CSV table of C-alpha atoms (C1' of nucleotides) in Angstrom, one decimal:
chain,number,residue,atom,x,y,z
A,1,MET,CA,0.1,0.1,-0.3
A,2,ASP,CA,2.4,2.8,-1.2
A,3,GLU,CA,1.2,5.9,-2.6
A,4,SER,CA,0.1,4.7,-6.1
A,5,CYS,CA,-2.0,2.3,-4.7
A,6,THR,CA,-5.7,3.3,-4.9
A,7,VAL,CA,-6.8,2.0,-1.3
A,8,TYR,CA,-3.9,3.7,0.0
A,9,GLN,CA,-5.0,7.0,-1.9
A,10,ALA,CA,-8.6,7.0,-1.0
A,11,ALA,CA,-8.0,6.5,2.3
A,12,ASP,CA,-5.8,9.5,2.6
A,13,PHE,CA,-8.4,11.7,0.3
A,14,ILE,CA,-11.0,10.8,3.5
A,15,GLY,CA,-9.6,11.7,5.6
A,16,ARG,CA,-8.9,15.5,4.6
A,17,ARG,CA,-10.3,18.3,6.2
A,18,TRP,CA,-13.9,19.2,4.9
A,19,THR,CA,-14.4,16.4,2.2
A,20,ALA,CA,-16.7,13.9,3.6
A,21,LEU,CA,-18.3,17.3,5.0
A,22,ILE,CA,-18.9,18.0,1.1
A,23,LEU,CA,-19.6,15.1,-0.2
A,24,LEU,CA,-22.5,14.3,2.7
A,25,GLU,CA,-23.7,18.3,1.4
A,26,LEU,CA,-24.0,17.5,-1.9
A,27,TYR,CA,-25.3,14.1,-0.7
A,28,LYS,CA,-28.6,16.7,0.9
A,29,GLY,CA,-28.7,18.4,-2.2
A,30,GLU,CA,-31.4,18.2,-4.1
A,31,SER,CA,-30.6,15.6,-7.1
A,32,MET,CA,-27.4,15.8,-5.2
A,33,THR,CA,-25.6,18.9,-6.8
A,34,ARG,CA,-25.3,22.5,-4.4
A,35,ARG,CA,-24.2,25.6,-6.0
A,36,TYR,CA,-21.0,26.9,-4.7
A,37,SER,CA,-21.8,29.4,-2.2
A,38,GLU,CA,-24.8,26.6,-1.0
A,39,LEU,CA,-22.1,24.8,0.3
A,40,LYS,CA,-20.3,27.8,1.9
A,41,LYS,CA,-23.2,28.7,3.7
A,42,ARG,CA,-24.0,25.4,5.0
A,43,ILE,CA,-20.0,24.4,5.7
A,44,PRO,CA,-19.7,26.6,8.2
A,45,GLY,CA,-16.4,27.5,9.1
A,46,ILE,CA,-14.9,26.4,5.7
A,47,THR,CA,-12.9,29.3,3.8
A,48,PRO,CA,-14.1,29.8,0.7
A,49,LYS,CA,-10.2,28.9,-0.9
A,50,MET,CA,-10.3,25.7,1.1
A,51,LEU,CA,-14.0,24.9,-0.5
A,52,SER,CA,-12.5,25.4,-4.2
A,53,MET,CA,-9.6,23.4,-3.4
A,54,ARG,CA,-11.5,20.6,-2.5
A,55,LEU,CA,-13.8,20.9,-4.4
A,56,ARG,CA,-11.2,20.8,-7.8
A,57,GLU,CA,-10.0,17.4,-6.3
A,58,LEU,CA,-13.1,16.4,-6.2
A,59,GLU,CA,-13.5,17.0,-9.3
A,60,ARG,CA,-10.3,15.3,-10.7
A,61,GLU,CA,-11.1,12.7,-8.8
A,62,GLY,CA,-14.4,12.5,-10.5
A,63,LEU,CA,-16.7,12.2,-7.2
A,64,VAL,CA,-18.1,15.6,-8.4
A,65,LYS,CA,-19.0,17.2,-11.7
A,66,LYS,CA,-19.0,21.1,-12.4
A,67,THR,CA,-21.7,22.7,-14.5
A,68,VAL,CA,-21.3,26.4,-14.9
A,69,ASP,CA,-24.2,28.6,-16.2
A,70,ALA,CA,-22.9,31.3,-18.0
A,71,SER,CA,-25.9,32.4,-19.3
A,72,GLU,CA,-27.3,34.2,-16.1
A,73,PHE,CA,-25.6,37.7,-15.0
A,74,PRO,CA,-23.4,36.5,-12.0
A,75,VAL,CA,-22.0,33.4,-13.2
A,76,LYS,CA,-23.0,30.3,-11.5
A,77,SER,CA,-21.1,27.3,-10.3
A,78,SER,CA,-23.1,24.3,-9.6
A,79,TYR,CA,-21.3,21.0,-8.1
A,80,SER,CA,-23.3,17.3,-7.9
A,81,LEU,CA,-22.5,13.9,-7.0
A,82,THR,CA,-21.3,11.5,-9.5
A,83,LYS,CA,-22.8,8.0,-9.8
A,84,SER,CA,-18.6,7.8,-8.2
A,85,GLY,CA,-19.3,10.4,-5.6
A,86,LYS,CA,-22.7,8.7,-4.4
A,87,ASP,CA,-21.4,5.3,-4.0
A,88,PHE,CA,-18.4,6.8,-2.4
A,89,ILE,CA,-20.9,7.4,0.7
A,90,LYS,CA,-21.7,4.3,1.8
A,91,ILE,CA,-18.1,4.4,2.6
A,92,ILE,CA,-19.2,6.9,5.0
A,93,LYS,CA,-21.8,5.6,6.3
A,94,VAL,CA,-19.5,2.0,7.2
A,95,LEU,CA,-17.4,4.8,8.6
A,96,LYS,CA,-20.4,6.3,10.8
A,97,ASN,CA,-22.0,2.5,11.7
A,98,TRP,CA,-18.7,1.3,12.8
A,99,ALA,CA,-18.2,4.3,15.2
A,100,LEU,CA,-22.1,3.9,16.5
A,101,THR,CA,-21.3,0.3,17.3
A,102,TRP,CA,-17.8,1.0,19.2
A,103,LYS,CA,-17.6,4.5,20.4
A,104,LEU,CA,-20.0,4.3,23.1
A,105,ASP,CA,-19.8,7.8,23.8
A,106,ASN,CA,-21.6,8.4,20.9
A,107,LYS,CA,-25.1,7.2,21.7
A,108,LEU,CA,-26.3,10.5,21.1
A,109,CYS,CA,-25.9,10.7,17.6
A,110,LYS,CA,-27.9,7.1,17.4
A,111,ASN,CA,-30.8,8.3,19.5
A,112,ALA,CA,-31.5,11.4,18.1
A,113,GLU,CA,-29.6,13.7,15.7
A,114,CYS,CA,-27.2,15.3,17.0
A,115,GLY,CA,-28.3,18.4,14.7
A,116,LYS,CA,-24.6,19.5,13.9
A,117,CYS,CA,-24.0,16.4,11.7
A,118,PRO,CA,-24.8,16.1,8.6
A,119,ALA,CA,-24.5,12.4,9.0
A,120,ASP,CA,-27.4,11.9,10.4
A,121,ASN,CA,-29.7,10.8,8.2
A,122,LEU,CA,-27.2,8.4,6.6
B,1,MET,CA,-18.8,17.0,11.6
B,2,ASP,CA,-16.2,19.3,13.8
B,3,GLU,CA,-13.3,17.4,15.6
B,4,SER,CA,-15.5,16.1,18.3
B,5,CYS,CA,-17.1,13.8,15.9
B,6,THR,CA,-17.0,10.4,15.9
B,7,VAL,CA,-17.5,10.1,12.2
B,8,TYR,CA,-15.2,12.3,11.5
B,9,GLN,CA,-12.0,10.9,13.7
B,10,ALA,CA,-12.7,7.8,12.2
B,11,ALA,CA,-12.1,9.4,9.5
B,12,ASP,CA,-8.8,11.5,10.0
B,13,PHE,CA,-8.1,8.0,11.5
B,14,ILE,CA,-7.9,5.8,8.3
B,15,GLY,CA,-5.8,8.6,6.5
B,16,ARG,CA,-3.3,8.6,8.4
B,17,ARG,CA,0.1,7.3,7.2
B,18,TRP,CA,0.6,3.7,8.4
B,19,THR,CA,-2.5,2.7,10.4
B,20,ALA,CA,-4.4,1.1,7.5
B,21,LEU,CA,-1.5,-1.0,7.0
B,22,ILE,CA,-0.8,-2.1,10.2
B,23,LEU,CA,-4.1,-3.1,10.4
B,24,LEU,CA,-4.5,-5.6,7.8
B,25,GLU,CA,-0.9,-7.0,8.7
B,26,LEU,CA,-2.2,-7.5,12.0
B,27,TYR,CA,-5.3,-8.8,10.8
B,28,LYS,CA,-3.4,-11.5,8.5
B,29,GLY,CA,-1.3,-12.7,11.7
B,30,GLU,CA,-2.5,-15.4,13.8
B,31,SER,CA,-5.3,-14.9,15.5
B,32,MET,CA,-4.4,-11.8,14.2
B,33,THR,CA,-1.8,-11.3,16.5
B,34,ARG,CA,1.7,-9.9,15.5
B,35,ARG,CA,4.8,-9.0,17.2
B,36,TYR,CA,6.5,-5.9,17.5
B,37,SER,CA,9.5,-6.9,15.7
B,38,GLU,CA,7.2,-9.0,12.9
B,39,LEU,CA,5.2,-5.5,12.3
B,40,LYS,CA,8.4,-4.2,11.6
B,41,LYS,CA,9.7,-6.4,9.8
B,42,ARG,CA,6.6,-6.8,7.2
B,43,ILE,CA,6.1,-3.3,6.5
B,44,PRO,CA,8.5,-2.0,4.8
B,45,GLY,CA,10.2,1.8,5.4
B,46,ILE,CA,7.9,2.2,8.6
B,47,THR,CA,10.0,3.7,11.1
B,48,PRO,CA,10.3,2.2,14.7
B,49,LYS,CA,9.3,5.4,16.1
B,50,MET,CA,6.4,5.9,13.1
B,51,LEU,CA,5.3,2.3,14.8
B,52,SER,CA,5.6,2.9,18.3
B,53,MET,CA,3.5,5.6,18.0
B,54,ARG,CA,0.5,4.3,15.2
B,55,LEU,CA,0.2,1.0,17.9
B,56,ARG,CA,-0.3,3.4,20.9
B,57,GLU,CA,-2.4,5.0,19.3
B,58,LEU,CA,-4.4,2.2,17.8
B,59,GLU,CA,-4.2,1.1,21.3
B,60,ARG,CA,-5.5,4.0,23.0
B,61,GLU,CA,-8.8,4.0,20.3
B,62,GLY,CA,-9.7,0.3,21.5
B,63,LEU,CA,-8.6,-1.6,18.3
B,64,VAL,CA,-5.6,-3.3,19.5
B,65,LYS,CA,-4.4,-4.9,22.4
B,66,LYS,CA,-1.2,-5.2,23.9
B,67,THR,CA,0.5,-7.8,25.8
B,68,VAL,CA,3.7,-8.4,27.0
B,69,ASP,CA,5.6,-11.4,27.9
B,70,ALA,CA,7.6,-10.8,30.2
B,71,SER,CA,8.5,-14.7,31.1
B,72,GLU,CA,10.9,-14.5,28.6
B,73,PHE,CA,13.7,-13.6,27.9
B,74,PRO,CA,13.8,-10.4,25.9
B,75,VAL,CA,10.6,-9.3,26.8
B,76,LYS,CA,8.0,-9.5,23.8
B,77,SER,CA,5.2,-7.5,23.0
B,78,SER,CA,2.3,-8.7,20.7
B,79,TYR,CA,-0.4,-6.5,19.2
B,80,SER,CA,-3.7,-8.1,18.4
B,81,LEU,CA,-7.0,-6.7,17.1
B,82,THR,CA,-9.5,-6.9,19.9
B,83,LYS,CA,-13.2,-7.0,18.3
B,84,SER,CA,-14.0,-3.1,17.4
B,85,GLY,CA,-10.3,-3.6,14.8
B,86,LYS,CA,-10.9,-6.5,13.1
B,87,ASP,CA,-14.4,-5.0,12.2
B,88,PHE,CA,-12.9,-1.5,10.9
B,89,ILE,CA,-11.3,-4.1,8.7
B,90,LYS,CA,-14.7,-3.6,6.9
B,91,ILE,CA,-14.0,-0.1,6.3
B,92,ILE,CA,-10.8,-1.3,4.9
B,93,LYS,CA,-13.0,-3.4,2.7
B,94,VAL,CA,-15.3,-1.1,1.9
B,95,LEU,CA,-13.1,1.0,0.3
B,96,LYS,CA,-11.0,-1.3,-1.5
B,97,ASN,CA,-14.4,-2.4,-3.1
B,98,TRP,CA,-15.1,1.5,-4.5
B,99,ALA,CA,-11.2,1.9,-5.7
B,100,LEU,CA,-11.9,-1.1,-7.5
B,101,THR,CA,-15.3,-0.4,-8.9
B,102,TRP,CA,-14.2,3.0,-10.0
B,103,LYS,CA,-10.4,4.1,-10.2
B,104,LEU,CA,-10.1,1.9,-13.6
B,105,ASP,CA,-6.4,1.7,-13.5
B,106,ASN,CA,-6.7,-0.6,-10.6
B,107,LYS,CA,-7.5,-3.7,-12.7
B,108,LEU,CA,-4.3,-5.5,-10.9
B,109,CYS,CA,-5.7,-5.2,-8.1
B,110,LYS,CA,-8.5,-7.3,-9.4
B,111,ASN,CA,-7.1,-10.3,-11.5
B,112,ALA,CA,-4.0,-10.8,-9.4
B,113,GLU,CA,-2.6,-10.1,-6.2
B,114,CYS,CA,-0.2,-6.8,-6.8
B,115,GLY,CA,1.9,-8.7,-3.9
B,116,LYS,CA,3.2,-5.1,-2.9
B,117,CYS,CA,-0.4,-5.2,-1.3
B,118,PRO,CA,-1.4,-6.3,2.3
B,119,ALA,CA,-4.7,-5.7,1.1
B,120,ASP,CA,-4.8,-8.2,-1.0
B,121,ASN,CA,-6.8,-11.2,0.1
B,122,LEU,CA,-10.0,-9.0,1.3
C,1,DT,C1',31.4,-8.7,25.1
C,2,DA,C1',27.6,-9.0,21.8
C,3,DC,C1',23.4,-9.5,20.5
C,4,DA,C1',18.5,-9.5,20.4
C,5,DC,C1',14.2,-7.3,21.1
C,6,DT,C1',11.6,-3.1,22.2
C,7,DG,C1',11.6,1.1,22.0
C,8,DT,C1',12.7,6.7,22.6
C,9,DA,C1',15.2,11.1,21.7
C,10,DC,C1',16.8,14.6,18.7
C,11,DA,C1',17.1,17.6,14.3
C,12,DG,C1',14.8,18.7,10.0
C,13,DC,C1',12.1,18.4,6.2
C,14,DT,C1',7.3,18.5,3.7
C,15,DT,C1',2.7,18.5,3.6
C,16,DT,C1',-1.2,20.9,5.4
C,17,DC,C1',-4.6,24.4,6.6
C,18,DA,C1',-6.1,29.1,7.5
C,19,DT,C1',-5.5,34.0,7.0
C,20,DC,C1',-5.8,38.0,4.4
C,21,DC,C1',-6.0,39.8,-0.3
C,22,DA,C1',-7.5,41.2,-5.1
C,23,DT,C1',-10.4,40.3,-8.8
C,24,DG,C1',-14.5,42.2,-11.3
C,25,DG,C1',-19.2,42.8,-13.0
C,26,DT,C1',-24.1,43.0,-10.9
C,27,DA,C1',-26.9,44.3,-7.9
C,28,DT,C1',-29.2,46.6,-4.0
C,29,DC,C1',-29.5,49.9,-0.2
C,30,DT,C1',-29.2,55.0,1.4
D,1,DA,C1',-24.6,58.9,-7.2
D,2,DG,C1',-22.7,56.5,-4.0
D,3,DA,C1',-21.1,52.7,-1.2
D,4,DT,C1',-21.4,48.3,-0.2
D,5,DA,C1',-22.5,43.4,-0.7
D,6,DC,C1',-22.7,39.2,-3.7
D,7,DC,C1',-20.8,35.6,-6.8
D,8,DA,C1',-16.4,31.9,-7.6
D,9,DT,C1',-12.5,32.3,-7.3
D,10,DG,C1',-7.3,32.2,-6.7
D,11,DG,C1',-2.2,34.2,-4.4
D,12,DA,C1',0.9,34.7,-1.1
D,13,DT,C1',3.0,34.1,3.2
D,14,DG,C1',3.9,31.3,7.6
D,15,DA,C1',2.1,29.0,11.5
D,16,DA,C1',1.5,24.2,13.1
D,17,DA,C1',0.9,19.2,12.4
D,18,DG,C1',2.9,15.2,10.3
D,19,DC,C1',6.4,12.4,9.1
D,20,DT,C1',12.0,10.7,7.9
D,21,DG,C1',16.2,9.3,9.2
D,22,DT,C1',19.5,8.2,11.9
D,23,DA,C1',21.2,7.3,16.9
D,24,DC,C1',21.2,5.1,20.5
D,25,DA,C1',19.3,3.6,25.5
D,26,DG,C1',17.5,-0.4,28.5
D,27,DT,C1',17.3,-5.2,29.7
D,28,DG,C1',18.2,-9.8,29.8
D,29,DT,C1',20.3,-14.3,27.6
D,30,DA,C1',24.3,-17.0,25.7
DNA sequence: TACACTGTACAGCTTTCATCCATGGTATCT
DNA sequence: AGATACCATGGATGAAAGCTGTACAGTGTA
């Protein structure tokens, strides 16, 4: 599992700050799509720069598709999950499941929506 | 998903260098147990310091149990997967599965053991 | 004395992330 | 009319975290 290994890359990927968060936000959007500014609003604390960077990475890796609507006046960008991106969500599900099973201090998530967590409805 | 979130922590965790590797090595060991020196031998490139650090982390997180055999001559330490650690392997499986499905340049892993990869037999 | 096993200590590099700032046309408030 | 704020980016800088490399220490057997 050196750096050329896709499994390693995927693991590295999911561990980066904001990545999972962005994917989950897209997942929750209508037809799994969100605009840049929507994402910014819904992910508190992320800097615009980070958001662009992560989106570019996700696009490069094929998890996210970007669409630019240039017909309108301030040009608007939309990002949506590809099939591969949608499938990636299930990794997060398994992760959450593991956490719920073994991290007992995490009961909150099981019984109620903790409200802060974008993985609530997984 | 701030830093207090277990899902986030688990994601962060799996993305760290060597962590998955160590877990897989333990998984492949007899009764999912390996000695410190065995791990060092089987994970090329890892420094002793990193190995200790990761093992301590894994122990703290409850994925790994350490046993010291002090009856013998040079004291021997064994590390084994706990139930929680064993269960964590399935996250790696899902990860691998995703990679095999979507990262087409990764066909090698599907058709044969790449030999270098400790996730071969998952 | 030499070796086997399980580590620790120090010094430096690399990567990651945040913070601040600039863009430039549009739209809304005063 | 003038000021201010939105939209989606991208550069420069620097701090902090992560990781590497190498050396070496403790503790007991032969």
